[in-house]
Short mmCIF file of C-alpha atoms in Angstrom, two decimals:
data_model
loop_
_atom_site.label_atom_id
_atom_site.label_comp_id
_atom_site.label_asym_id
_atom_site.label_seq_id
_atom_site.Cartn_x
_atom_site.Cartn_y
_atom_site.Cartn_z
CA MET M 456 135.34 132.61 118.49
CA GLY M 457 138.07 133.57 116.01
CA ARG M 458 135.86 136.00 114.16
CA VAL M 459 136.58 137.07 110.59
CA ALA M 460 134.38 139.80 109.15
CA ALA M 461 133.50 138.10 105.88
CA ARG M 462 132.97 139.63 102.47
CA ILE M 463 131.83 136.20 101.21
CA VAL M 464 130.89 132.83 102.73
CA TYR M 465 131.49 129.46 101.10
CA THR M 466 129.55 126.54 102.56
CA ASP M 467 129.27 122.81 102.27
CA LEU M 468 125.70 121.49 102.12
CA ASP M 469 125.14 118.00 103.51
CA GLY M 470 125.92 117.61 107.19
CA THR M 471 126.77 121.30 107.39
CA MET M 472 124.18 123.76 106.15
CA VAL M 473 121.46 121.08 105.97
CA GLY M 474 120.93 118.33 108.53
CA PRO M 475 119.35 114.85 108.55
CA ARG M 476 118.11 113.78 105.11
CA GLY M 477 119.04 117.16 103.72
CA SER M 478 116.58 119.12 105.87
CA PHE M 479 117.22 122.83 106.51
CA TRP M 480 114.58 122.75 109.26
CA HIS M 481 115.83 119.97 111.59
CA THR M 482 118.57 119.74 114.11
CA ALA M 483 120.96 116.80 114.31
CA GLY M 484 118.51 115.35 116.86
CA ARG M 485 115.63 115.86 114.36
CA ASP M 486 113.90 118.60 116.31
CA LEU M 487 112.44 121.48 114.30
CA THR M 488 114.44 124.69 114.20
CA ALA M 489 114.32 128.04 112.37
CA ASP M 490 117.79 129.02 113.50
CA PRO M 491 119.65 128.24 110.22
CA ALA M 492 117.01 130.05 108.20
CA THR M 493 117.23 133.09 110.47
CA ALA M 494 121.01 133.14 110.16
CA LEU M 495 120.72 132.89 106.36
CA LEU M 496 118.35 135.84 106.37
CA GLU M 497 120.85 137.85 108.45
CA LEU M 498 123.59 136.98 106.00
CA HIS M 499 121.57 138.13 103.00
CA ARG M 500 120.50 141.35 104.76
CA ALA M 501 124.17 142.09 105.46
CA GLY M 502 124.80 141.83 101.68
CA ILE M 503 127.35 139.04 102.02
CA PRO M 504 127.33 136.59 99.08
CA LEU M 505 126.81 132.91 99.79
CA VAL M 506 128.40 130.25 97.58
CA LEU M 507 127.42 126.58 97.89
CA VAL M 508 130.35 124.12 97.73
CA SER M 509 129.35 120.46 97.46
CA GLY M 510 130.11 117.00 96.19
CA ARG M 511 126.71 117.09 94.45
CA THR M 512 126.44 117.53 90.65
CA LEU M 513 126.30 121.01 89.17
CA ASP M 514 122.59 120.82 88.39
CA GLN M 515 121.84 119.79 91.99
CA VAL M 516 123.96 122.57 93.52
CA VAL M 517 122.60 125.22 91.16
CA GLU M 518 119.03 124.18 92.05
CA ALA M 519 119.87 124.32 95.76
CA GLY M 520 121.43 127.71 95.17
CA ARG M 521 118.14 129.03 93.84
CA ILE M 522 116.35 127.88 97.00
CA PHE M 523 118.91 129.49 99.30
CA ALA M 524 119.45 132.57 97.11
CA ALA M 525 123.16 131.71 96.71
CA ASP M 526 125.46 133.83 94.57
CA GLY M 527 127.36 130.88 93.05
CA ALA M 528 127.84 127.12 93.10
CA ILE M 529 130.91 124.85 93.23
CA ALA M 530 130.08 121.28 92.35
CA GLU M 531 131.61 117.77 92.39
CA LEU M 532 134.04 118.64 95.17
CA GLY M 533 135.56 121.58 93.26
CA ALA M 534 135.46 120.30 89.71
CA THR M 535 133.06 123.01 88.42
CA VAL M 536 132.75 126.65 89.44
CA SER M 537 129.57 128.38 88.29
CA TRP M 538 127.94 131.75 88.68
CA ASP M 539 125.14 133.85 87.16
CA GLY M 540 122.57 131.22 88.06
CA GLY M 541 124.60 128.44 86.45
CA ARG M 542 124.82 130.19 83.07
CA GLU M 543 128.56 130.81 83.44
CA ARG M 544 130.95 128.09 84.49
CA ARG M 545 134.57 127.00 84.59
CA GLN M 546 135.62 123.32 84.51
CA LEU M 547 138.74 122.37 86.48
CA THR M 548 140.46 119.09 85.51
CA GLY M 549 143.39 119.01 87.91
CA GLU M 550 146.13 116.48 87.07
CA LEU M 551 144.18 114.58 84.42
CA PRO M 552 147.00 113.19 82.16
CA ALA M 553 147.46 114.69 78.70
CA GLU M 554 146.68 111.39 77.01
CA HIS M 555 143.11 111.68 78.29
CA GLU M 556 142.63 115.17 76.91
CA GLY M 557 139.16 115.50 75.43
CA ARG M 558 137.73 112.96 77.87
CA THR M 559 135.98 113.71 81.14
CA PRO M 560 137.72 112.18 84.18
CA MET M 561 134.89 109.62 84.41
CA GLU M 562 135.44 108.59 80.81
CA ALA M 563 139.15 108.16 81.50
CA MET M 564 138.45 106.07 84.64
CA ALA M 565 135.95 103.93 82.73
CA ALA M 566 138.48 103.23 79.99
CA LEU M 567 141.03 102.14 82.59
CA GLY M 568 138.55 100.02 84.57
CA VAL M 569 139.95 101.45 87.77
CA VAL M 570 136.68 101.61 89.70
CA GLU M 571 135.81 97.99 89.08
CA GLU M 572 139.36 96.94 90.05
CA LEU M 573 139.16 99.03 93.25
CA MET M 574 135.80 97.48 94.24
CA ALA M 575 137.17 93.99 93.60
CA ALA M 576 140.06 94.78 95.94
CA HIS M 577 137.57 95.79 98.69
CA PRO M 578 134.67 93.31 98.51
CA GLY M 579 131.73 94.36 100.63
CA ARG M 580 133.56 97.55 101.55
CA LEU M 581 132.95 99.75 98.51
CA GLU M 582 130.13 100.31 95.97
CA TRP M 583 128.67 102.96 93.71
CA HIS M 584 126.79 105.66 95.58
CA ALA M 585 123.68 104.77 93.54
CA PRO M 586 121.60 106.31 92.14
CA TRP M 587 123.42 109.66 92.47
CA HIS M 588 126.66 108.48 90.88
CA ALA M 589 125.15 108.20 87.42
CA THR M 590 125.31 111.89 86.54
CA HIS M 591 128.83 112.64 87.78
CA GLU M 592 131.35 113.49 85.06
CA THR M 593 134.45 114.44 87.06
CA ASP M 594 134.45 111.94 89.92
CA ALA M 595 133.44 108.38 90.61
CA LEU M 596 130.94 108.77 93.46
CA LEU M 597 131.28 105.80 95.84
CA ARG M 598 130.21 104.78 99.34
CA GLY M 599 131.58 102.29 101.84
CA ARG M 600 134.14 101.85 104.53
CA VAL M 601 137.73 102.02 103.34
CA ASP M 602 140.94 103.85 104.33
CA ALA M 603 141.27 106.65 101.78
CA ARG M 604 144.99 107.02 102.35
CA ALA M 605 145.56 103.28 101.82
CA VAL M 606 143.56 103.52 98.57
CA ASP M 607 145.81 106.37 97.42
CA THR M 608 148.84 104.14 98.02
CA TRP M 609 147.09 101.32 96.09
CA LEU M 610 146.49 103.73 93.15
CA ALA M 611 150.09 104.95 93.12
CA GLU M 612 151.39 101.35 93.01
CA ARG M 613 149.40 100.85 89.81
CA GLY M 614 150.66 103.98 88.10
CA LEU M 615 147.46 105.87 88.84
CA GLY M 616 148.90 108.36 91.29
CA TRP M 617 147.13 111.18 89.46
CA LEU M 618 143.93 109.92 91.07
CA THR M 619 142.97 110.30 94.73
CA LEU M 620 140.10 109.11 96.92
CA ASN M 621 138.48 111.98 98.83
CA ASP M 622 136.46 111.19 101.98
CA ASN M 623 133.35 113.41 102.02
CA GLY M 624 131.87 112.31 105.34
CA ALA M 625 129.53 109.77 106.89
CA ILE M 626 125.99 108.99 105.71
CA GLN M 627 123.12 106.97 107.08
CA ARG M 628 122.82 103.31 106.08
CA THR M 629 119.79 102.55 103.89
CA SER M 630 118.16 99.41 102.52
CA ARG M 631 119.53 100.09 99.02
CA MET M 632 123.11 99.52 100.18
CA THR M 633 124.79 96.11 99.64
CA LEU M 634 127.79 96.73 101.88
CA ALA M 635 128.95 94.16 104.36
CA PRO M 636 127.49 94.60 107.89
CA ASP M 637 129.54 96.92 110.06
CA PRO M 638 128.67 99.05 113.10
CA ALA M 639 130.55 102.04 111.61
CA PRO M 640 128.47 104.30 109.40
CA PRO M 641 129.22 104.17 105.66
CA ARG M 642 131.02 107.11 104.13
CA VAL M 643 130.87 108.89 100.76
CA TYR M 644 133.99 108.94 98.62
CA HIS M 645 134.95 110.81 95.46
CA LEU M 646 137.59 109.14 93.24
CA MET M 647 138.93 111.96 91.10
CA PRO M 648 142.05 113.58 89.66
CA ARG M 649 144.44 115.23 92.10
CA GLY M 650 144.54 119.01 91.97
CA ILE M 651 140.74 119.25 92.08
CA SER M 652 139.52 120.34 95.49
CA LYS M 653 137.05 122.64 97.15
CA GLY M 654 139.99 124.83 98.16
CA ALA M 655 141.39 125.16 94.65
CA ALA M 656 137.94 126.03 93.30
CA ILE M 657 137.40 128.64 96.01
CA ALA M 658 140.81 130.21 95.26
CA TRP M 659 139.90 130.45 91.56
CA ASP M 660 136.50 131.94 92.39
CA LEU M 661 137.98 134.52 94.79
CA GLU M 662 140.45 135.64 92.16
CA ARG M 663 137.62 135.97 89.63
CA ARG M 664 135.68 138.11 92.10
CA GLY M 665 138.67 140.21 93.18
CA ILE M 666 138.20 139.32 96.84
CA ASP M 667 141.13 138.90 99.23
CA PRO M 668 141.17 135.35 100.64
CA ALA M 669 141.60 136.84 104.14
CA ASP M 670 138.09 138.27 103.77
CA ALA M 671 136.49 134.91 102.97
CA VAL M 672 134.97 132.36 105.35
CA ALA M 673 134.21 128.68 104.65
CA ILE M 674 132.04 126.24 106.60
CA GLY M 675 132.13 122.44 106.35
CA ASP M 676 132.03 119.16 108.23
CA SER M 677 134.33 116.63 106.51
CA THR M 678 137.94 115.83 105.68
CA SER M 679 137.45 117.17 102.15
CA ASP M 680 136.28 120.45 103.65
CA LEU M 681 139.62 120.96 105.40
CA ASP M 682 141.04 121.68 101.90
CA MET M 683 139.09 124.96 101.97
CA ALA M 684 141.19 126.35 104.85
CA ALA M 685 144.16 127.44 102.73
CA ALA M 686 141.89 129.46 100.44
CA VAL M 687 140.08 131.51 103.12
CA GLY M 688 140.68 133.55 106.27
CA ARG M 689 138.63 131.29 108.53
CA LEU M 690 137.33 127.72 108.20
CA TRP M 691 134.55 126.53 110.51
CA ILE M 692 133.95 122.81 111.01
CA THR M 693 130.59 121.93 112.54
CA ALA M 694 130.59 119.91 115.78
CA ASN M 695 129.29 116.77 114.09
CA GLY M 696 132.24 116.75 111.71
CA ALA M 697 134.76 117.44 114.46
CA ALA M 698 133.43 114.44 116.41
CA VAL M 699 134.46 111.96 113.71
CA ASP M 700 137.41 109.72 114.62
CA GLY M 701 140.69 111.36 113.62
CA MET M 702 139.20 114.76 112.78
CA ALA M 703 140.29 116.48 116.00
CA ASP M 704 143.98 116.00 115.14
CA ARG M 705 143.45 117.10 111.58
CA ILE M 706 141.62 120.24 112.64
CA ALA M 707 144.32 121.02 115.20
CA ALA M 708 146.89 121.01 112.39
CA VAL M 709 144.97 123.72 110.48
CA PRO M 710 145.83 127.13 112.02
CA ASN M 711 142.73 129.00 110.74
CA ALA M 712 140.19 126.26 111.56
CA ALA M 713 137.71 126.42 114.40
CA VAL M 714 134.88 124.17 115.59
CA THR M 715 131.31 125.30 116.21
CA GLY M 716 129.59 124.52 119.51
CA ALA M 717 126.62 122.84 117.84
CA PRO M 718 126.27 120.27 115.03
CA MET M 719 124.89 120.61 111.50
CA GLY M 720 122.52 123.52 110.82
CA GLU M 721 122.72 124.97 114.31
CA GLY M 722 126.49 124.98 114.12
CA TRP M 723 126.28 126.45 110.61
CA ALA M 724 124.17 129.30 112.03
CA GLN M 725 126.83 129.94 114.70
CA ALA M 726 129.55 130.12 112.03
CA VAL M 727 127.51 132.50 109.90
CA ARG M 728 126.85 134.86 112.85
CA ALA M 729 130.55 134.78 113.75
CA SER M 730 131.24 136.02 110.21
CA LEU M 731 128.93 139.04 110.26
#
């Protein structure tokens, strides 16, 4: 199982710790389960801190942290590291150009009109991840079906290579979406400055805490979660994430990554128990 006795566990939320529609109490097949809650209790009883790492806004992650008794929160895909119940925080701006100093990355992107131009280049394939996008300051929160690497090339050709499009995994289609019909599930994307990542935020947090990265474990389900591997001793990817097209090869290229036997919360519980 590639066990690492953890001194701290960093975990993604959606599709990892919580399952369908953000439920902590349902399996990927929507059956009721107490397994993730039992594993969380075991983690807390062992005295191992839990830090939530998510693409959600800081307020959302801090609130979730209260529910799960987490010891810290990393929000907007690594843009903000917080602790002490959200009272202390550190903002990370990555490769935001000096000419935009004093602006949030979203303010810089709005001034450049880059999101609107990107959507126009991908009609029916990309839209705001409404209504959740409205409160993001560091990243443009989008949804759709595009090739993130091709978008990065498109950005570089326009002198915007300091930006990157991060794929944060698949979501369920809903009636509020206006995307073109497609059998493939839509995905969530974060358009943000390079240098901001879950891994970079974890590395900063571990240094603040004085914990050796080799003693840290991370759990996730998406391409953006693979960035956590370099900052920790062991990265677990839940089975649902590993099943996504192209993920198997990417996971195989990460020496300290392993895949759980079960998806979503049940897989998360397996990863937690392998870390005790």
